Amino acid sequence: MKHQKYSILLLSLFTLGSCHHMLDVEPHTFSSGASYYQNEGQFLRAVNGAYGSLQELYTVDHFWPMTEMVADNTNYQFDASDRGAQQREEIDEFLITSTNNYVNNTWNMLYRNIQQINVILGRIEPVEFSDEAKKAQYKGEAQFLRALQYFHLVRLFGPVPLIIDEVEDPESAFSGGRASVEEVYNQILADVNGAIENLPASYTGSDMGRATKGAALTLLGEVQMTLHNFDEAAAAFQQVLDMGYSLLPNYADNFDPAFKNNAESVFAVQFDAGLQTEASNFIFMFGPRNAKDKLIGFPGNLGGSNIPTPSIYRAYEEGDVRRDASIALFSDPSNANFEESQAFGGDIPFIQKYYHPPFLEDGRADENWPVYRYAHVLLMLAEALNETGAGDPYPYINAVRERAGLDPLAGLDQEAFREAVAHEQRVELAFENHRWYQLLRTGKAIEVMTQHGIEEKERLTRLSDAAYNIQTHKLLFPIPEREIRLNGFEQNPGW
């Protein structure tokens, strides 16, 4: 089977996204030979293709289960008549094995995306540009995207192969084995600092939505938070404060396609329903299975995944406008067929953030995916300042609470503020793929998910005794069995 090794990395040598605007990802075949990357236009297409890979990552059905559904914000709507998504459901219940296809697909997609970026960074330097600032921008965008992909990998899998050069032949792809967590983070920091140096503060026109210096500083801050370097994190976030971002007066506008790339959007994965290949599809995956004809206007079923839990619904304080902007309830007699409706008085919840009808056609929506918003920056800054004691965290958390219609906080000790800001991050950022990472970063994953499992077993009779058996080794996903078999990697302990 030697000929099968590293095939996912080599695939990206032959396919990449081209564009007639920023994120058109119509298939574009290009040569991996030295003759291709010769001018600015070719690098623009390559960078846009790297953004196109982010579109795919966020619209397929394996990434968000590993970042949101695995935590306590969402689960799934069980349908005994359709068991095609069992491996996704196993992620929610902590019952996966190393052969789980969703884990394998996430690994493959992240490394394929990294390979595309490595080609760009490995070939751009000798090419003459009419505008050197544009060359620096393309480098910065690639550095930002590679740092983001590795940040996902190291948090999901721990020690992973660190590939920063173009893979030119199968034997060299994973020849270095798995790098340590420290080595991966060192590369992430090198890339994100390079991105900060190279990226502009803003764009205009059709370039809106590309990675900016503010996006790179926010990524740097979150990396430093994850490493518990709170002084460095606060310094990064403080720089973002001076870059012109602001909170939108209306929380719900952050997710409305009519307000894309607004003053609160630091970085979002761009989608466009006007182009079939660039449309998003989140509500089609997340809506109640039995709601398609009434919510969407087309016959058939929705995905019934990423369904809000009673836990997140209860987490919102009385008067918090974010709950109804984030979660809607579907009422229908057919809900009686689904056990999930019992906790909601016969209704089934779904994520309102990604529901903005009407739809051009089945499976085609227009929402961007928010990766970083200014509210997130403010809350992480508040958390960092509380940890360091080097500044007043209240203005930042209270700005977010005020927008939500809540009273300001004051007079909390460090531990009470730590709990308050963790709660605020949970409800502010619900369903934006941050919850699992937050639990890992704060060391709360086992405690929170164990209690969540107890509550879920009490209300859902379909759950087995083995579900939600949260052990330390399960805080990392297993290295896909295919990679163990083909590349000789050592499995993560416990798997």
Coordinates of C-alpha atoms in Angstrom, one line a residue:
M1 CA 0.0 0.0 0.0
K2 CA 3.0 2.3 -0.2
H3 CA 1.6 4.0 -3.3
Q4 CA -1.3 5.3 -1.2
K5 CA 0.8 7.3 1.2
Y6 CA 0.2 11.0 1.6
S7 CA -2.3 11.1 -1.3
I8 CA -4.4 13.8 0.4
L9 CA -1.5 16.2 0.4
L10 CA -0.6 15.6 -3.2
L11 CA -4.2 16.1 -4.3
S12 CA -3.9 19.8 -3.7
L13 CA -1.0 20.0 -6.2
F14 CA -3.6 19.5 -8.9
T15 CA -6.7 21.3 -7.7
L16 CA -7.2 24.8 -6.4
G17 CA -9.9 27.5 -6.5
S18 CA -9.8 30.2 -9.1
C19 CA -12.0 33.3 -9.0
H20 CA -13.7 36.1 -10.8
H21 CA -14.1 37.8 -7.4
M22 CA -12.5 37.1 -4.0
L23 CA -13.9 33.7 -3.2
D24 CA -15.1 32.0 -6.3
V25 CA -14.0 28.4 -5.9
E26 CA -14.9 27.0 -9.3
P27 CA -12.4 24.1 -9.9
H28 CA -9.2 25.3 -11.5
T29 CA -6.6 22.8 -12.5
F30 CA -3.0 24.1 -12.3
S31 CA 0.4 22.6 -12.9
S32 CA 2.6 21.8 -9.9
G33 CA 5.6 22.4 -12.0
A34 CA 7.9 25.4 -11.8
S35 CA 6.2 27.0 -14.9
Y36 CA 3.0 28.0 -13.2
Y37 CA 3.6 30.6 -10.5
Q38 CA 5.1 33.4 -12.7
N39 CA 3.0 36.5 -12.1
E40 CA 0.7 38.3 -9.7
G41 CA -2.5 37.1 -11.2
Q42 CA -1.6 33.5 -10.6
F43 CA -0.7 34.1 -7.0
L44 CA -4.0 36.0 -6.5
R45 CA -5.9 32.9 -7.8
A46 CA -3.8 30.7 -5.5
V47 CA -4.5 32.8 -2.4
N48 CA -8.2 33.0 -3.3
G49 CA -8.2 29.2 -3.6
A50 CA -6.8 29.0 0.0
Y51 CA -9.8 31.1 1.1
G52 CA -12.0 28.7 -0.9
S53 CA -10.7 25.8 1.1
L54 CA -11.9 27.6 4.3
Q55 CA -15.4 27.7 2.7
E56 CA -15.3 24.0 2.2
L57 CA -14.0 23.4 5.8
Y58 CA -16.9 25.3 7.3
T59 CA -19.7 23.9 5.1
V60 CA -18.9 20.2 5.3
D61 CA -20.4 18.2 8.1
H62 CA -17.3 17.0 9.9
F63 CA -15.6 20.2 11.2
W64 CA -18.3 21.8 13.3
P65 CA -19.1 18.5 15.2
M66 CA -15.5 18.5 16.4
T67 CA -15.6 22.1 17.6
E68 CA -19.2 22.8 18.8
M69 CA -21.3 19.7 18.9
V70 CA -18.7 17.9 20.9
A71 CA -19.3 20.5 23.7
D72 CA -22.4 21.3 25.7
N73 CA -24.0 23.8 23.4
T74 CA -25.4 21.4 20.8
N75 CA -26.4 17.8 20.2
Y76 CA -28.4 16.2 17.5
Q77 CA -32.0 15.3 16.7
F78 CA -32.2 11.5 16.8
D79 CA -34.1 9.9 13.9
A80 CA -34.5 6.1 14.2
S81 CA -35.4 5.9 10.5
D82 CA -32.1 7.5 9.3
R83 CA -28.9 6.4 10.9
G84 CA -26.5 7.7 8.2
A85 CA -24.9 10.2 10.6
Q86 CA -24.0 7.8 13.4
Q87 CA -20.3 8.6 13.4
R88 CA -21.1 12.3 13.8
E89 CA -23.5 11.4 16.7
E90 CA -20.7 9.4 18.3
I91 CA -18.6 12.6 18.5
D92 CA -21.3 14.3 20.5
E93 CA -21.5 11.3 22.9
F94 CA -17.7 10.7 23.2
L95 CA -18.0 7.3 21.7
I96 CA -15.8 7.6 18.7
T97 CA -12.9 5.4 17.6
S98 CA -9.8 6.1 15.5
T99 CA -11.7 5.0 12.4
N100 CA -14.3 7.8 12.7
N101 CA -14.8 9.3 9.2
Y102 CA -15.5 12.8 10.4
V103 CA -12.2 12.9 12.3
N104 CA -10.4 11.5 9.3
N105 CA -12.0 14.0 6.9
T106 CA -11.1 17.0 9.1
W107 CA -7.5 15.9 9.4
N108 CA -7.3 15.4 5.6
M109 CA -8.9 18.7 4.7
L110 CA -6.7 20.7 7.1
Y111 CA -3.6 19.2 5.7
R112 CA -4.8 19.6 2.1
N113 CA -5.4 23.3 2.8
I114 CA -1.9 23.6 4.4
Q115 CA -0.3 22.1 1.3
Q116 CA -2.0 24.7 -0.9
I117 CA -0.6 27.5 1.4
N118 CA 2.9 25.9 1.4
V119 CA 2.9 26.1 -2.4
I120 CA 2.1 29.8 -2.3
L121 CA 4.7 30.7 0.4
G122 CA 7.4 28.5 -1.2
R123 CA 7.1 30.1 -4.6
I124 CA 6.2 33.7 -4.2
E125 CA 9.5 35.2 -3.1
P126 CA 11.4 35.2 -6.5
V127 CA 8.4 36.5 -8.5
E128 CA 8.5 40.2 -9.4
F129 CA 5.4 42.2 -8.4
S130 CA 4.5 45.6 -9.7
D131 CA 3.5 46.5 -6.2
E132 CA 5.7 45.0 -3.4
A133 CA 2.9 45.8 -0.9
K134 CA 0.7 43.4 -2.8
K135 CA 3.3 40.6 -2.6
A136 CA 3.5 41.2 1.2
Q137 CA -0.2 41.1 1.5
Y138 CA -0.5 37.7 -0.3
K139 CA 2.3 36.3 1.9
G140 CA 0.5 37.7 5.0
E141 CA -2.8 36.1 4.0
A142 CA -1.1 32.8 3.4
Q143 CA 0.7 33.0 6.8
F144 CA -2.6 33.9 8.6
L145 CA -4.4 31.0 7.0
R146 CA -1.7 28.4 7.7
A147 CA -1.5 29.6 11.3
L148 CA -5.2 29.2 11.6
Q149 CA -5.2 25.7 10.2
Y150 CA -2.4 24.5 12.5
F151 CA -4.1 26.2 15.5
H152 CA -7.1 23.9 14.7
L153 CA -4.9 20.8 14.3
V154 CA -2.9 21.2 17.5
R155 CA -5.9 21.8 19.7
L156 CA -7.8 18.9 18.1
F157 CA -5.0 16.4 17.9
G158 CA -2.1 17.6 20.0
P159 CA 1.3 16.7 18.4
V160 CA 0.9 16.7 14.6
P161 CA 3.1 16.6 11.6
L162 CA 4.5 20.1 11.0
I163 CA 4.8 20.6 7.2
I164 CA 5.8 24.1 6.2
D165 CA 7.4 23.3 2.8
E166 CA 5.7 22.2 -0.4
V167 CA 5.3 18.5 -0.7
E168 CA 6.8 17.5 -4.0
D169 CA 6.8 13.7 -3.7
P170 CA 4.9 11.2 -1.5
E171 CA 8.0 10.0 0.5
S172 CA 8.7 13.5 1.9
A173 CA 5.2 14.3 3.0
F174 CA 5.1 13.0 6.5
S175 CA 8.8 11.9 6.7
G176 CA 9.4 14.1 9.8
G177 CA 6.7 12.4 11.9
R178 CA 4.7 14.3 14.5
A179 CA 6.1 17.5 15.9
S180 CA 5.7 18.4 19.5
V181 CA 2.9 20.7 20.6
E182 CA 5.6 23.3 21.5
E183 CA 7.1 23.1 18.0
V184 CA 3.6 23.5 16.4
Y185 CA 2.9 26.5 18.5
N186 CA 6.2 28.0 17.7
Q187 CA 5.4 27.8 14.0
I188 CA 1.9 29.2 14.6
L189 CA 3.5 32.2 16.3
A190 CA 6.0 32.7 13.6
D191 CA 3.3 32.6 10.9
V192 CA 0.9 34.9 12.7
N193 CA 3.6 37.4 13.5
G194 CA 4.6 37.4 9.9
A195 CA 1.0 38.0 9.0
I196 CA 0.8 40.9 11.3
E197 CA 3.8 42.5 9.7
N198 CA 2.6 41.9 6.1
L199 CA -1.2 42.5 6.2
P200 CA -3.0 45.8 5.8
A201 CA -5.3 47.1 8.4
S202 CA -8.3 47.1 6.1
Y203 CA -9.6 46.7 2.5
T204 CA -12.2 48.3 0.3
G205 CA -14.5 47.1 -2.4
S206 CA -14.2 43.5 -3.6
D207 CA -11.3 42.8 -1.2
M208 CA -13.6 43.2 1.8
G209 CA -13.5 40.0 3.9
R210 CA -9.8 39.1 3.3
A211 CA -7.6 38.6 6.4
T212 CA -6.4 41.9 7.9
K213 CA -3.8 42.9 10.5
G214 CA -6.7 43.0 13.1
A215 CA -7.6 39.4 12.3
A216 CA -4.0 38.3 12.7
L217 CA -3.6 40.2 16.0
T218 CA -6.8 38.5 17.2
L219 CA -5.5 35.1 16.3
L220 CA -2.2 35.9 18.0
G221 CA -4.2 36.9 21.1
E222 CA -6.2 33.7 21.2
V223 CA -3.1 31.6 20.7
Q224 CA -1.4 33.4 23.6
M225 CA -4.6 32.9 25.7
T226 CA -4.4 29.2 24.9
L227 CA -0.8 29.1 26.0
H228 CA -1.8 31.1 29.2
N229 CA 0.5 33.9 28.2
F230 CA -2.0 36.5 29.3
D231 CA 0.2 39.5 29.2
E232 CA 1.1 38.9 25.6
A233 CA -2.6 38.1 24.8
A234 CA -3.7 41.4 26.3
A235 CA -1.1 43.3 24.4
A236 CA -2.3 41.9 21.1
F237 CA -6.0 42.6 21.9
Q238 CA -5.1 46.2 23.0
Q239 CA -3.8 46.8 19.5
V240 CA -7.1 45.6 18.0
L241 CA -8.9 48.2 20.0
D242 CA -7.2 50.9 18.0
M243 CA -8.1 49.6 14.6
G244 CA -11.6 51.0 14.1
Y245 CA -13.8 48.0 15.1
S246 CA -16.9 48.5 17.1
L247 CA -19.9 46.6 18.4
L248 CA -23.0 46.7 16.3
P249 CA -26.0 48.2 18.1
N250 CA -28.1 45.2 17.2
Y251 CA -26.6 41.8 18.1
A252 CA -28.6 39.9 15.5
D253 CA -27.1 42.0 12.6
N254 CA -23.8 40.2 13.0
F255 CA -25.3 37.2 11.3
D256 CA -27.7 38.8 8.9
P257 CA -26.3 38.6 5.3
A258 CA -27.5 42.2 4.8
F259 CA -24.7 43.3 7.1
K260 CA -21.7 41.3 6.0
N261 CA -18.2 42.5 6.8
N262 CA -19.5 45.1 9.2
A263 CA -17.7 47.1 11.9
E264 CA -17.8 44.2 14.3
S265 CA -16.5 41.5 11.9
V266 CA -12.8 40.9 12.4
F267 CA -12.7 37.8 10.2
A268 CA -15.4 35.7 8.6
V269 CA -15.4 33.0 6.1
Q270 CA -17.1 34.6 3.1
F271 CA -20.1 33.0 1.3
D272 CA -22.3 34.3 -1.5
A273 CA -25.6 32.7 -2.4
G274 CA -25.6 34.5 -5.7
L275 CA -22.9 32.1 -6.9
Q276 CA -23.9 28.4 -6.6
T277 CA -20.4 27.2 -5.8
E278 CA -20.0 29.8 -3.0
A279 CA -23.3 29.5 -1.1
S280 CA -23.4 28.5 2.5
N281 CA -25.6 25.7 3.7
F282 CA -25.7 25.9 7.5
I283 CA -29.4 25.9 8.2
F284 CA -29.8 22.9 5.9
M285 CA -27.5 21.0 8.2
F286 CA -28.7 22.5 11.5
G287 CA -32.4 22.8 11.1
P288 CA -34.9 20.3 12.6
R289 CA -35.2 17.3 10.5
N290 CA -39.0 17.6 10.2
A291 CA -39.0 21.3 9.4
K292 CA -37.8 21.7 5.9
D293 CA -41.1 22.4 4.2
K294 CA -42.2 24.9 6.8
L295 CA -38.9 26.7 7.5
I296 CA -37.2 26.4 4.1
G297 CA -40.0 26.0 1.7
F298 CA -38.7 22.8 0.0
P299 CA -39.8 19.2 0.5
G300 CA -37.5 16.7 2.3
N301 CA -35.6 16.7 5.6
L302 CA -33.0 19.0 7.2
G303 CA -29.9 17.7 8.9
G304 CA -31.1 17.9 12.5
S305 CA -27.5 18.4 13.7
N306 CA -26.0 21.1 16.0
I307 CA -29.4 21.3 17.7
P308 CA -29.2 23.7 20.8
T309 CA -29.3 21.9 24.1
P310 CA -31.4 22.8 27.1
S311 CA -28.2 23.7 28.8
I312 CA -27.3 26.6 26.4
Y313 CA -31.0 27.7 26.3
R314 CA -31.0 28.0 30.1
A315 CA -27.7 29.8 30.1
Y316 CA -29.0 33.1 28.9
E317 CA -30.0 35.5 31.7
E318 CA -33.5 36.9 31.8
G319 CA -33.7 39.8 29.4
D320 CA -30.7 38.8 27.3
V321 CA -31.6 39.7 23.7
R322 CA -28.9 37.2 22.4
R323 CA -31.0 34.1 23.2
D324 CA -33.8 34.8 20.7
A325 CA -31.3 36.1 18.2
S326 CA -29.4 32.8 18.5
I327 CA -32.0 30.2 19.1
A328 CA -35.5 29.8 17.6
L329 CA -38.1 27.2 18.5
F330 CA -39.9 25.1 15.8
S331 CA -43.5 24.2 16.7
D332 CA -45.2 21.4 14.9
P333 CA -47.3 18.3 15.8
S334 CA -44.7 16.1 14.2
N335 CA -42.2 17.1 16.9
A336 CA -43.9 14.5 19.1
N337 CA -42.0 11.9 17.2
F338 CA -38.7 13.3 18.6
E339 CA -37.6 13.0 22.2
E340 CA -35.6 16.2 22.0
S341 CA -38.8 18.2 21.9
Q342 CA -39.8 17.3 25.5
A343 CA -37.4 19.6 27.2
F344 CA -38.8 22.5 25.2
G345 CA -42.5 22.0 25.7
G346 CA -43.0 20.2 22.4
D347 CA -40.9 22.5 20.4
I348 CA -37.5 21.7 18.7
P349 CA -34.8 24.4 18.9
F350 CA -32.6 25.4 16.0
I351 CA -29.8 27.9 15.4
Q352 CA -31.5 31.2 14.5
K353 CA -28.1 32.8 13.7
Y354 CA -27.9 31.0 10.4
Y355 CA -31.5 31.3 9.3
H356 CA -32.4 34.1 7.0
P357 CA -35.1 33.2 4.4
P358 CA -36.0 33.3 1.6
F359 CA -33.6 31.0 -0.1
L360 CA -32.7 31.0 -3.8
E361 CA -32.8 27.3 -4.0
D362 CA -32.6 24.1 -2.0
G363 CA -29.3 23.9 -0.1
R364 CA -28.2 27.4 -0.9
A365 CA -28.0 30.2 1.8
D366 CA -26.1 33.4 2.1
E367 CA -24.7 33.7 5.6
N368 CA -21.0 34.2 6.3
W369 CA -19.4 32.2 9.1
P370 CA -18.0 34.4 11.9
V371 CA -14.6 33.3 12.9
Y372 CA -13.6 36.4 15.0
R373 CA -15.9 39.2 16.0
Y374 CA -15.0 42.4 18.0
A375 CA -17.2 41.2 20.9
H376 CA -14.9 38.1 21.2
V377 CA -11.9 40.4 21.3
L378 CA -13.4 42.4 24.1
L379 CA -14.3 39.3 26.1
M380 CA -10.8 37.7 25.7
L381 CA -9.2 41.0 26.7
A382 CA -11.4 41.1 29.8
E383 CA -10.4 37.6 30.6
A384 CA -6.7 38.3 30.1
L385 CA -6.7 41.4 32.2
N386 CA -8.5 39.5 35.0
E387 CA -5.7 36.9 34.9
T388 CA -2.9 39.4 35.0
G389 CA -4.4 42.1 37.2
A390 CA -2.7 44.6 35.0
G391 CA -5.8 46.5 34.0
D392 CA -9.5 47.0 34.5
P393 CA -11.5 44.3 32.7
Y394 CA -14.9 45.7 33.4
P395 CA -15.3 48.1 30.5
Y396 CA -14.8 45.3 28.0
I397 CA -17.2 42.7 29.5
N398 CA -19.8 45.4 30.3
A399 CA -19.8 46.8 26.8
V400 CA -20.8 43.4 25.5
R401 CA -23.4 42.9 28.3
E402 CA -24.9 46.4 27.7
R403 CA -25.4 45.5 24.0
A404 CA -27.2 42.4 25.2
G405 CA -29.6 44.4 27.4
L406 CA -28.0 43.3 30.7
D407 CA -26.8 45.1 33.8
P408 CA -23.1 45.8 34.2
L409 CA -20.9 43.7 36.5
A410 CA -18.8 45.2 39.3
G411 CA -17.0 44.2 42.4
L412 CA -16.2 40.5 41.6
D413 CA -13.2 38.7 42.9
Q414 CA -10.8 37.1 40.4
E415 CA -12.5 33.7 40.5
A416 CA -16.0 35.1 40.3
F417 CA -15.0 37.3 37.3
R418 CA -13.3 34.3 35.7
E419 CA -16.6 32.4 35.8
A420 CA -18.5 35.5 34.7
V421 CA -16.4 36.1 31.6
A422 CA -16.5 32.4 30.7
H423 CA -20.3 32.5 30.9
E424 CA -20.3 35.6 28.8
Q425 CA -18.1 34.1 26.1
R426 CA -20.4 31.0 26.0
V427 CA -23.6 32.9 25.3
E428 CA -22.1 35.6 23.1
L429 CA -20.3 33.2 20.9
A430 CA -22.7 30.3 20.9
F431 CA -22.7 28.2 17.7
E432 CA -19.6 29.9 16.3
N433 CA -17.3 27.0 16.9
H434 CA -15.5 28.3 20.0
R435 CA -17.1 26.4 22.9
W436 CA -14.9 23.3 22.8
Y437 CA -11.8 25.3 22.5
Q438 CA -12.8 27.5 25.4
L439 CA -13.4 24.5 27.6
L440 CA -10.0 23.0 26.7
R441 CA -8.2 26.4 27.3
T442 CA -9.8 27.0 30.7
G443 CA -9.3 23.4 31.9
K444 CA -13.1 22.9 32.4
A445 CA -13.8 20.3 29.7
I446 CA -14.0 17.2 31.9
E447 CA -16.0 19.0 34.7
V448 CA -18.5 20.6 32.4
M449 CA -19.0 17.7 30.0
T450 CA -19.3 15.2 32.8
Q451 CA -22.2 17.2 34.3
H452 CA -23.6 17.8 30.8
G453 CA -23.6 14.0 30.2
I454 CA -25.5 13.4 33.5
E455 CA -28.2 15.9 32.4
E456 CA -28.4 14.5 28.9
K457 CA -28.8 10.9 30.1
E458 CA -31.6 12.0 32.4
R459 CA -33.7 13.4 29.6
L460 CA -32.7 11.2 26.6
T461 CA -33.6 7.5 26.9
R462 CA -31.7 6.7 23.7
L463 CA -28.3 7.3 25.3
S464 CA -26.3 4.3 26.5
D465 CA -24.4 4.0 29.8
A466 CA -21.2 4.4 27.8
A467 CA -22.1 7.8 26.5
Y468 CA -20.3 10.9 27.9
N469 CA -17.7 8.9 29.7
I470 CA -15.3 11.8 29.7
Q471 CA -11.7 10.8 30.3
T472 CA -8.5 12.8 30.0
H473 CA -7.3 11.2 26.8
K474 CA -10.6 12.1 25.1
L475 CA -9.7 15.8 25.3
L476 CA -7.7 15.1 22.1
F477 CA -9.2 13.3 19.2
P478 CA -7.4 10.2 18.0
I479 CA -5.0 10.3 15.1
P480 CA -7.0 8.8 12.2
E481 CA -6.3 5.1 11.9
R482 CA -5.5 5.5 8.3
E483 CA -2.6 7.8 9.1
I484 CA -1.3 5.3 11.8
R485 CA -1.4 2.5 9.2
L486 CA 0.1 4.3 6.3
N487 CA 2.6 6.7 7.9
G488 CA 3.6 4.8 11.1
F489 CA 2.4 7.5 13.5
E490 CA 2.1 6.7 17.2
Q491 CA -1.5 7.0 18.4
N492 CA -2.5 9.5 21.0
P493 CA -2.4 7.9 24.4
G494 CA -5.6 6.2 25.5
W495 CA -6.9 5.6 22.0

